[in-house]
Each structure stands twice: as structure tokens, then as C-alpha cells.
Coordinates of C-alpha atoms and ligand atoms in Angstrom, one line a residue:
M1 CA 206.3 65.0 128.6
K2 CA 204.4 62.4 130.7
I3 CA 201.5 60.5 129.3
N4 CA 198.4 59.9 131.4
D5 CA 199.6 56.7 133.1
R6 CA 196.2 56.1 134.6
F7 CA 195.5 54.4 131.3
D8 CA 197.6 51.5 132.7
K9 CA 195.0 51.1 135.4
L10 CA 192.2 50.4 132.8
V11 CA 191.3 46.7 132.9
P12 CA 191.9 45.5 129.4
N13 CA 188.4 44.7 128.0
Y14 CA 188.7 41.9 125.5
L15 CA 185.1 40.8 126.0
F16 CA 183.7 41.7 122.6
A17 CA 186.9 40.8 120.8
D18 CA 186.9 37.4 122.4
V19 CA 183.2 36.9 121.6
A20 CA 184.0 37.7 117.9
R21 CA 187.1 35.5 117.8
K22 CA 185.2 32.5 119.3
T23 CA 182.2 33.1 117.0
N24 CA 184.3 33.3 113.9
A25 CA 186.2 30.1 114.8
F26 CA 182.9 28.3 115.3
I27 CA 181.6 29.6 111.9
A28 CA 184.8 28.4 110.2
A29 CA 184.5 25.0 111.7
H30 CA 180.7 24.7 111.1
P31 CA 180.0 26.5 107.8
D32 CA 176.6 24.8 107.4
Q33 CA 175.2 25.9 110.8
K34 CA 173.0 29.0 111.0
I35 CA 174.3 31.1 113.9
I36 CA 171.9 33.3 115.8
R37 CA 173.3 36.5 117.4
L38 CA 171.7 37.5 120.6
G39 CA 174.8 39.4 121.7
I40 CA 174.1 42.5 119.6
G41 CA 174.4 45.7 121.6
D42 CA 173.3 47.9 118.7
V43 CA 169.9 48.5 117.2
T44 CA 169.1 46.8 113.9
L45 CA 165.9 48.4 112.6
P46 CA 166.2 51.4 110.3
L47 CA 165.2 55.0 111.1
A48 CA 161.6 56.1 111.1
Q49 CA 160.5 57.6 107.8
T50 CA 159.6 61.0 109.4
V51 CA 163.1 61.2 110.8
V52 CA 164.8 60.5 107.5
D53 CA 162.5 63.1 105.8
A54 CA 163.5 65.7 108.4
M55 CA 167.2 64.9 108.1
Q56 CA 166.9 65.2 104.3
Q57 CA 165.1 68.5 104.6
G58 CA 167.9 69.6 106.9
C59 CA 170.5 68.8 104.2
E60 CA 168.4 70.7 101.6
D61 CA 168.5 73.7 103.9
L62 CA 172.3 73.6 103.7
R63 CA 172.2 73.7 99.9
Y64 CA 170.9 77.4 99.7
R65 CA 172.4 80.6 100.9
E66 CA 169.0 81.7 102.4
S67 CA 168.6 78.6 104.6
F68 CA 172.2 77.7 105.2
K69 CA 173.3 77.1 108.8
G70 CA 176.8 77.4 110.2
Y71 CA 177.9 76.7 113.7
P72 CA 174.9 75.7 115.9
E73 CA 174.4 76.9 119.4
Y74 CA 176.6 74.9 121.9
E75 CA 173.5 73.8 123.8
G76 CA 171.4 72.9 120.8
Y77 CA 168.6 74.7 119.0
D78 CA 165.7 75.9 121.0
F79 CA 163.1 74.1 119.0
V80 CA 164.7 70.8 119.7
R81 CA 165.1 71.6 123.4
E82 CA 161.5 72.7 123.6
Q83 CA 160.4 69.4 122.1
I84 CA 162.4 67.5 124.6
A85 CA 160.8 69.5 127.5
A86 CA 157.4 68.7 126.0
Y87 CA 158.4 65.0 125.8
Y88 CA 159.1 65.0 129.5
A89 CA 155.8 66.8 130.2
G90 CA 154.2 63.9 128.3
F91 CA 155.1 61.6 131.1
G92 CA 154.4 64.1 133.9
V93 CA 157.9 65.5 134.5
S94 CA 158.6 69.1 134.2
V95 CA 162.0 70.3 132.9
E96 CA 162.7 73.7 131.3
A97 CA 163.8 73.7 127.7
D98 CA 166.9 75.7 128.7
E99 CA 167.9 73.0 131.2
V100 CA 168.4 70.6 128.2
F101 CA 171.7 70.4 126.4
I102 CA 171.8 68.6 123.0
S103 CA 174.9 66.5 122.4
D104 CA 176.3 63.9 120.1
G105 CA 175.3 61.1 122.4
A106 CA 175.1 59.9 126.0
K107 CA 178.4 58.1 125.9
S108 CA 180.3 61.3 125.3
D109 CA 178.4 63.1 128.0
C110 CA 178.8 60.3 130.6
G111 CA 182.5 60.7 130.3
N112 CA 182.8 64.4 129.6
I113 CA 180.6 65.5 132.5
G114 CA 183.5 64.6 134.7
D115 CA 185.1 67.9 133.6
I116 CA 182.8 69.9 135.9
F117 CA 183.9 67.8 139.0
S118 CA 187.1 67.8 140.9
E119 CA 189.4 64.8 140.6
D120 CA 189.3 64.2 144.2
N121 CA 185.7 63.0 144.4
T122 CA 184.8 59.5 145.2
V123 CA 182.6 57.9 142.5
L124 CA 180.1 55.2 143.3
I125 CA 179.2 52.9 140.4
P126 CA 176.7 50.0 140.5
D127 CA 178.2 46.6 139.6
P128 CA 177.5 45.2 136.9
V129 CA 177.2 48.2 134.7
Y130 CA 177.9 49.9 131.4
P131 CA 181.8 50.0 131.4
V132 CA 182.1 53.7 130.3
Y133 CA 181.4 55.1 133.8
V134 CA 184.3 53.1 135.2
D135 CA 186.8 53.7 132.5
A136 CA 186.1 57.4 132.2
N137 CA 186.7 57.9 135.9
I138 CA 189.9 55.7 136.0
M139 CA 191.2 58.0 133.2
A140 CA 190.4 61.0 135.3
G141 CA 192.1 59.5 138.4
R142 CA 189.0 59.4 140.6
R143 CA 188.6 56.9 143.5
I144 CA 185.9 54.4 142.5
L145 CA 183.7 52.4 144.8
Y146 CA 181.2 49.8 143.7
A147 CA 177.6 49.3 144.7
P148 CA 177.1 45.6 144.4
S149 CA 174.0 44.0 142.9
G150 CA 172.8 40.4 142.5
K151 CA 170.0 38.1 143.0
E152 CA 169.4 39.4 146.6
N153 CA 168.4 42.9 145.3
H154 CA 167.3 41.7 141.8
F155 CA 170.3 43.5 140.3
L156 CA 169.2 46.9 141.5
A157 CA 172.0 48.3 143.7
M158 CA 170.8 50.2 146.7
P159 CA 172.5 52.9 148.7
D160 CA 174.4 52.0 151.9
R161 CA 174.6 55.0 154.3
K162 CA 178.0 53.9 155.6
V163 CA 179.5 54.5 152.1
E164 CA 180.7 58.0 151.5
A165 CA 180.4 59.0 147.8
D166 CA 180.4 62.3 146.0
I167 CA 179.3 61.2 142.5
I168 CA 176.9 58.4 141.9
Y169 CA 176.2 56.8 138.5
L170 CA 172.8 55.1 138.1
C171 CA 171.5 53.4 134.9
S172 CA 167.8 52.4 134.8
P173 CA 166.7 50.4 132.9
N174 CA 170.2 49.0 133.3
N175 CA 172.7 47.8 130.7
P176 CA 173.5 44.9 131.0
T177 CA 170.9 43.6 133.5
G178 CA 167.7 45.2 132.1
A179 CA 166.6 45.8 135.7
A180 CA 164.6 49.1 136.2
Y181 CA 164.1 51.0 139.5
H182 CA 160.7 51.6 141.1
A183 CA 160.0 55.2 142.4
D184 CA 160.5 54.2 146.1
Q185 CA 164.0 52.8 145.3
L186 CA 165.0 55.9 143.3
K187 CA 163.7 58.0 146.2
E188 CA 166.2 56.2 148.5
W189 CA 169.0 57.1 146.1
V190 CA 167.9 60.7 146.0
D191 CA 167.7 60.9 149.8
Y192 CA 171.1 59.3 150.1
A193 CA 172.6 61.8 147.5
L194 CA 171.0 64.8 149.3
E195 CA 172.3 63.5 152.7
K196 CA 175.9 63.1 151.3
N197 CA 175.7 66.3 149.2
A198 CA 176.5 64.0 146.3
V199 CA 175.5 64.3 142.6
I200 CA 173.7 61.5 140.8
L201 CA 174.5 61.0 137.1
Y202 CA 171.4 59.2 135.9
D203 CA 171.6 57.4 132.6
A204 CA 168.1 57.0 131.1
A205 CA 169.2 55.7 127.7
Y206 CA 166.5 52.9 127.9
E207 CA 163.7 55.0 129.5
A208 CA 161.4 54.5 126.5
F209 CA 161.4 50.7 127.1
I210 CA 159.6 51.2 130.4
Q211 CA 156.0 49.8 130.2
D212 CA 154.5 50.4 133.7
D213 CA 154.6 53.2 136.2
R214 CA 158.2 53.0 137.0
P215 CA 159.9 56.5 136.6
R216 CA 161.0 57.3 133.1
S217 CA 163.2 60.1 134.6
I218 CA 164.9 60.7 137.9
Y219 CA 163.1 64.0 138.0
A220 CA 159.9 62.1 138.8
I221 CA 161.4 61.9 142.3
D222 CA 161.0 64.7 144.8
G223 CA 164.4 66.4 145.5
A224 CA 166.1 65.0 142.3
K225 CA 166.4 68.5 140.8
E226 CA 168.7 69.4 143.7
C227 CA 171.0 66.4 143.2
A228 CA 170.8 64.8 139.8
I229 CA 171.9 65.3 136.2
E230 CA 170.1 63.1 133.7
L231 CA 171.8 61.8 130.5
C232 CA 169.7 60.4 127.7
S233 CA 170.1 59.4 124.1
L234 CA 168.2 58.8 120.9
S235 CA 170.4 55.8 120.2
K236 CA 168.2 53.0 121.6
T237 CA 164.9 54.9 121.6
A238 CA 165.0 56.1 117.9
G239 CA 167.8 54.1 116.3
F240 CA 170.3 56.9 116.4
T241 CA 173.4 54.8 117.2
G242 CA 174.9 55.8 113.8
V243 CA 173.4 59.2 113.5
R244 CA 174.6 60.4 117.0
C245 CA 172.4 62.6 119.1
G246 CA 171.6 62.6 122.8
Y247 CA 170.8 65.2 125.5
T248 CA 171.7 66.0 129.1
V249 CA 169.4 67.7 131.6
I250 CA 171.0 69.9 134.3
P251 CA 168.3 71.6 136.4
K252 CA 169.1 75.2 137.3
A253 CA 168.3 74.3 140.9
L254 CA 171.3 72.0 141.1
T255 CA 174.1 74.0 142.8
R256 CA 177.2 73.0 144.7
S257 CA 179.7 75.4 146.4
G258 CA 177.3 78.2 145.4
K259 CA 177.6 77.5 141.7
R260 CA 175.1 76.2 139.2
L261 CA 176.3 73.0 137.6
H262 CA 174.2 74.1 134.6
D263 CA 176.6 77.1 134.1
L264 CA 179.7 75.0 134.5
W265 CA 178.5 72.5 131.9
Y266 CA 177.5 75.3 129.5
R267 CA 181.1 76.7 129.9
R268 CA 182.6 73.3 129.4
Q269 CA 180.5 72.6 126.2
A270 CA 181.2 76.1 124.9
T271 CA 185.0 75.4 125.3
K272 CA 185.2 71.8 124.0
F273 CA 182.1 71.2 121.9
N274 CA 180.8 72.9 118.8
G275 CA 177.3 71.4 118.8
V276 CA 175.3 68.9 116.8
S277 CA 174.8 69.4 113.0
W278 CA 171.7 71.0 111.6
P279 CA 170.4 67.9 109.7
V280 CA 170.8 65.8 112.9
Q281 CA 169.0 68.3 115.1
C282 CA 166.2 68.4 112.5
A283 CA 166.0 64.6 112.7
A284 CA 166.1 64.7 116.5
A285 CA 163.2 67.2 116.5
A286 CA 161.2 64.8 114.2
V287 CA 161.7 62.0 116.7
F288 CA 159.7 64.0 119.2
S289 CA 156.9 64.9 116.7
E290 CA 153.7 63.0 117.0
A291 CA 154.4 60.9 113.8
G292 CA 158.0 60.4 114.9
Q293 CA 156.9 59.1 118.4
E294 CA 154.5 56.7 116.8
Q295 CA 157.0 55.4 114.3
C296 CA 159.8 55.0 116.9
R297 CA 157.3 53.3 119.3
R298 CA 156.8 50.7 116.6
N299 CA 160.5 49.8 116.5
I300 CA 160.7 49.7 120.3
D301 CA 157.6 47.4 120.4
Y302 CA 159.4 45.2 117.8
Y303 CA 162.4 44.8 120.1
R304 CA 160.1 44.4 123.2
E305 CA 158.2 41.6 121.5
N306 CA 161.6 39.8 121.1
A307 CA 162.5 40.5 124.7
L308 CA 159.2 39.0 125.9
T309 CA 159.7 35.9 123.7
L310 CA 163.0 35.4 125.4
A311 CA 161.6 36.2 128.8
H312 CA 158.7 33.6 128.4
A313 CA 161.2 31.0 127.4
L314 CA 163.3 31.6 130.5
D315 CA 160.2 31.5 132.6
D316 CA 159.3 28.1 131.1
L317 CA 162.8 26.8 131.7
G318 CA 162.8 28.1 135.3
I319 CA 165.9 30.1 134.8
Y320 CA 166.4 33.2 137.0
Y321 CA 166.7 36.4 135.1
T322 CA 166.2 40.2 135.2
G323 CA 165.2 42.5 132.4
G324 CA 163.3 41.8 129.3
H325 CA 160.1 43.5 130.4
H326 CA 161.2 47.1 130.5
S327 CA 164.4 46.7 128.6
P328 CA 165.9 45.2 125.4
Y329 CA 168.3 43.1 127.6
L330 CA 167.8 39.9 129.5
W331 CA 170.3 39.0 132.2
L332 CA 170.2 35.3 133.2
E333 CA 171.9 33.1 135.7
C334 CA 173.9 30.5 133.8
P335 CA 172.5 27.0 134.3
D336 CA 174.3 24.3 136.3
H337 CA 176.7 26.9 137.9
M338 CA 178.5 27.4 134.7
S339 CA 180.7 30.4 134.4
G340 CA 179.7 33.0 131.8
W341 CA 182.4 31.8 129.4
E342 CA 181.5 28.1 129.9
F343 CA 177.9 28.9 129.1
F344 CA 179.0 31.0 126.1
D345 CA 180.9 28.0 124.7
Y346 CA 178.0 25.6 125.6
L347 CA 175.4 27.7 123.8
L348 CA 177.6 28.3 120.8
E349 CA 178.6 24.7 120.4
K350 CA 175.3 23.1 121.1
A351 CA 172.8 25.7 119.8
A352 CA 174.8 28.1 117.6
I353 CA 173.6 31.0 119.7
V354 CA 175.9 33.9 120.5
G355 CA 175.3 35.8 123.7
T356 CA 177.6 37.9 126.0
P357 CA 179.2 36.5 129.2
G358 CA 178.4 38.7 132.2
D359 CA 182.0 38.9 133.5
G360 CA 182.8 41.8 131.2
F361 CA 180.4 44.1 133.0
G362 CA 181.9 43.9 136.5
R363 CA 182.7 41.5 139.3
C364 CA 179.0 40.9 140.1
G365 CA 178.5 39.7 136.5
K366 CA 180.2 36.4 137.2
G367 CA 178.0 33.4 136.4
Y368 CA 175.5 35.6 134.5
F369 CA 174.9 36.0 130.8
R370 CA 173.3 38.8 128.6
L371 CA 170.9 38.2 125.8
T372 CA 169.6 41.0 123.6
S373 CA 166.4 41.6 121.6
F374 CA 168.1 43.4 118.7
N375 CA 167.4 40.7 116.2
T376 CA 164.4 39.6 114.0
H377 CA 161.3 38.0 115.3
E378 CA 162.1 34.9 113.3
A379 CA 165.7 34.5 114.6
T380 CA 164.6 35.2 118.1
Q381 CA 161.8 32.6 117.9
E382 CA 164.3 30.0 116.5
A383 CA 166.7 30.8 119.2
V384 CA 164.0 30.2 121.8
E385 CA 163.3 26.8 120.3
R386 CA 167.0 25.9 120.4
L387 CA 167.3 27.1 123.9
C388 CA 164.4 25.1 125.1
A389 CA 165.6 22.0 123.3
L390 CA 169.0 22.3 124.9
L391 CA 168.1 23.4 128.4
R392 CA 164.8 21.7 129.2
Ligands
PLP401 C1 173.7 52.6 124.4 C2 173.9 53.3 125.7 C3 174.0 54.7 125.8 C4 173.9 55.5 124.5 O1 175.1 56.1 124.1 P1 175.1 57.0 122.8 O2 176.5 57.6 122.9 O3 174.1 58.0 123.0 O4 174.9 56.1 121.6 C5 174.2 55.3 127.0 N1 174.2 54.6 128.1 C6 174.0 53.2 128.1 C7 174.0 52.5 129.4 C8 173.9 52.5 126.9 O5 173.8 51.2 126.9

């Protein structure tokens, strides 16, 4: 027996453990100080009423023989898939209901999708980025290249034709930088992928935060259906981080080696996944109803207001940042050339504010810092006052 020794290659990630340790030590030393957490990477507002009602009704259905449900279909119930197709149509993108696969979240799909690709593909991953893409591909033994991002491209990595890649992860609006691609930039990625015969794995977990005409989906770009899989989630858009539901779109036009990736993924899910529970799919369908959309929109607007409060403060302070306008995240350059951890300590000690050092998201995160809008208006406003008093 041999274990998968690629696990040894994973870079130990103590980021959030170190943040918690330092925060707890500060609280113990300063019990009277009110700490403000702007490092939260999880939603904080409760589910929409319509969504909870639908989930409860789903539970009631399970109570009676006549309405009881057993195993769901692997790819999700048609009525949910149809609502998701209609949701896409709402922002002008056409996907077929049977191109949508309902899942227990985008994180699982981001990792599991690798099952349909050979291990000897080269994976291109923007830096900095959501760590799941990197770690899942290290576990699978794939070669990883990084597409760097920084101030020069406003933290939107762009393709380099000299780089040969087979699988490309993109995340827009990005976690951790909050930066979101324009259509012409995504078109460059689609053209690059088509030229290299590569497949883009497009993580749209934050699409609902986009406010202007930037694409909400990679399929808004011509040619994307021949080269891209889209992964999305109800976690950030509808507060489903604890409920667990997401969806992955694989167009039937996406083929490689004469095979539809849609069929490979169906087979993969049928083999290793038994679907999402009835109450959760009822709740997911309610998210896409008119009332659900309106109520979820209110929560997103609440976070967005916090993000704008933080963005305006950074504007006032003259600090370079990305995000905040189409994302719950703000990604800022640490003042006075401080490292991410130096700025973390400084903010904690001097202002009792907790954020996240950028170093944990990749090499290009050095010297940067992430703030999030998943807190109350009051706490965010107070944080801004403390930030301005400290950094002005
Ligand atoms: C939060 C997040 C997700 C969502 O994952 P779930 O498993 O659906 O909760 C996906 N991608 C990114 C970049 C995220 O930040």
C-alpha cells in the first residue's frame, strides 16, 4: 500500500489558523477592546424567507408517503435546472437546462472536475487565487503554471501565447482580489483557449455582485461554449454556505478527442455522487423565483454597501486597491511597503481590525491585504473611522 505522496507537495496553509491565533492572543491581552472582523470569508446574513419556506415545504414532502422523495437524479431535478437556464437568459446568456448539473457546491466541483481530465495536462492558474484550484491539482499530480497578476494588470491575469496550457482556471469576480474581467479581456482568454485546444474552468461564484456590463458568465463570450465549463454556487449569492448547493454548466458543444465533456461529467457524477437533497433543491429553486431573487438581491446589496464604504475610505486615503465595486472583497496594497503580516499586526494592534494577509493566496499576494464586506454596516463604518484615523 502506498499513500498519495503528492500530499507532501501541498504547501501547508496556516493562514487562517495564524490569523485566529494572533486574533485570540490580542483579545486575551486587550479584553476591553472591541475587535472588528473584516477577514470573514463567509456570508453573515440569514437565508431569504422564501428560500426557508421552500426548504420547509421540501421537508414536509418527505413526511408523507405520497410526496416522499428518494434518490434524486444525479444531475439535479429538471425544474431547478430550468430555473437556472432562465436565470442565465435573464442576463442575456443562453444555456440549455440539460447543460446544467446541480451539485453540493462549487468547491467540490472545482476539485472533482479534474476526474474527466488526464493527469498529464498542464494547468494554468492565476496568482493570487482561491487555493482550491492549486491544491486539487497538486493532489492529482498535474503540472501547474501560474499566470501572474499585479498592479500592472490590475490583478487580472491575461494569457501569454508563449505559455502552453491545457486546463485554465479563471475566477471573476476574483477571490481574493475582487477584480472582475471585462468582455474584451475574457475574449482574449477564450481565443487563447481555442488556439491551445485548452479548456477553461470558469468560477463565477461572485457573478451576482457585478453591477455594470461586465459578463456575468463566460458564455457571454463568442466561442466560450467550445472551450469553457462554468462553475457557480448559491453560497455567496444566496447565503447557501451552510446549506450547500451549486451548479456546473457543461455545454454540449464542448468536445475534446471526439467526446462530449458533458457526457464524461454525467458519468463521473453518476459514479461518485448521488445528488442534492430534495429540501435543498426546493430551496435552490426558490432562490431563482421572482421573490427569491428580490430577497437575495437585498442581502447582496447589504454587503455591497459595506464594500463601497470600505472602497471610498481607501479612495480617500489614496491606497491602491482592486475589488469592492463588483465583489464583496477589497484587495489593497499595504501602506509603507509593509508585508501582509506586518500590516496585519499593525491593524490589529493599533485599530483592533482583523483582515487577511495576501501572502496566503499565492506569490503575487505578497505586500497585499484582503478586507471583506461580510459584517454589519455599523461595524464596517466603525472600521472605516479607525482606518482613516490610523492611516491618514
Ligand atoms: C466561496 C467560493 C466558492 C463557493 O464554494 P461552495 O462550495 O459552493 O460554497 C467557489 N469559488 C470561490 C472562488 C469562492 O470564493
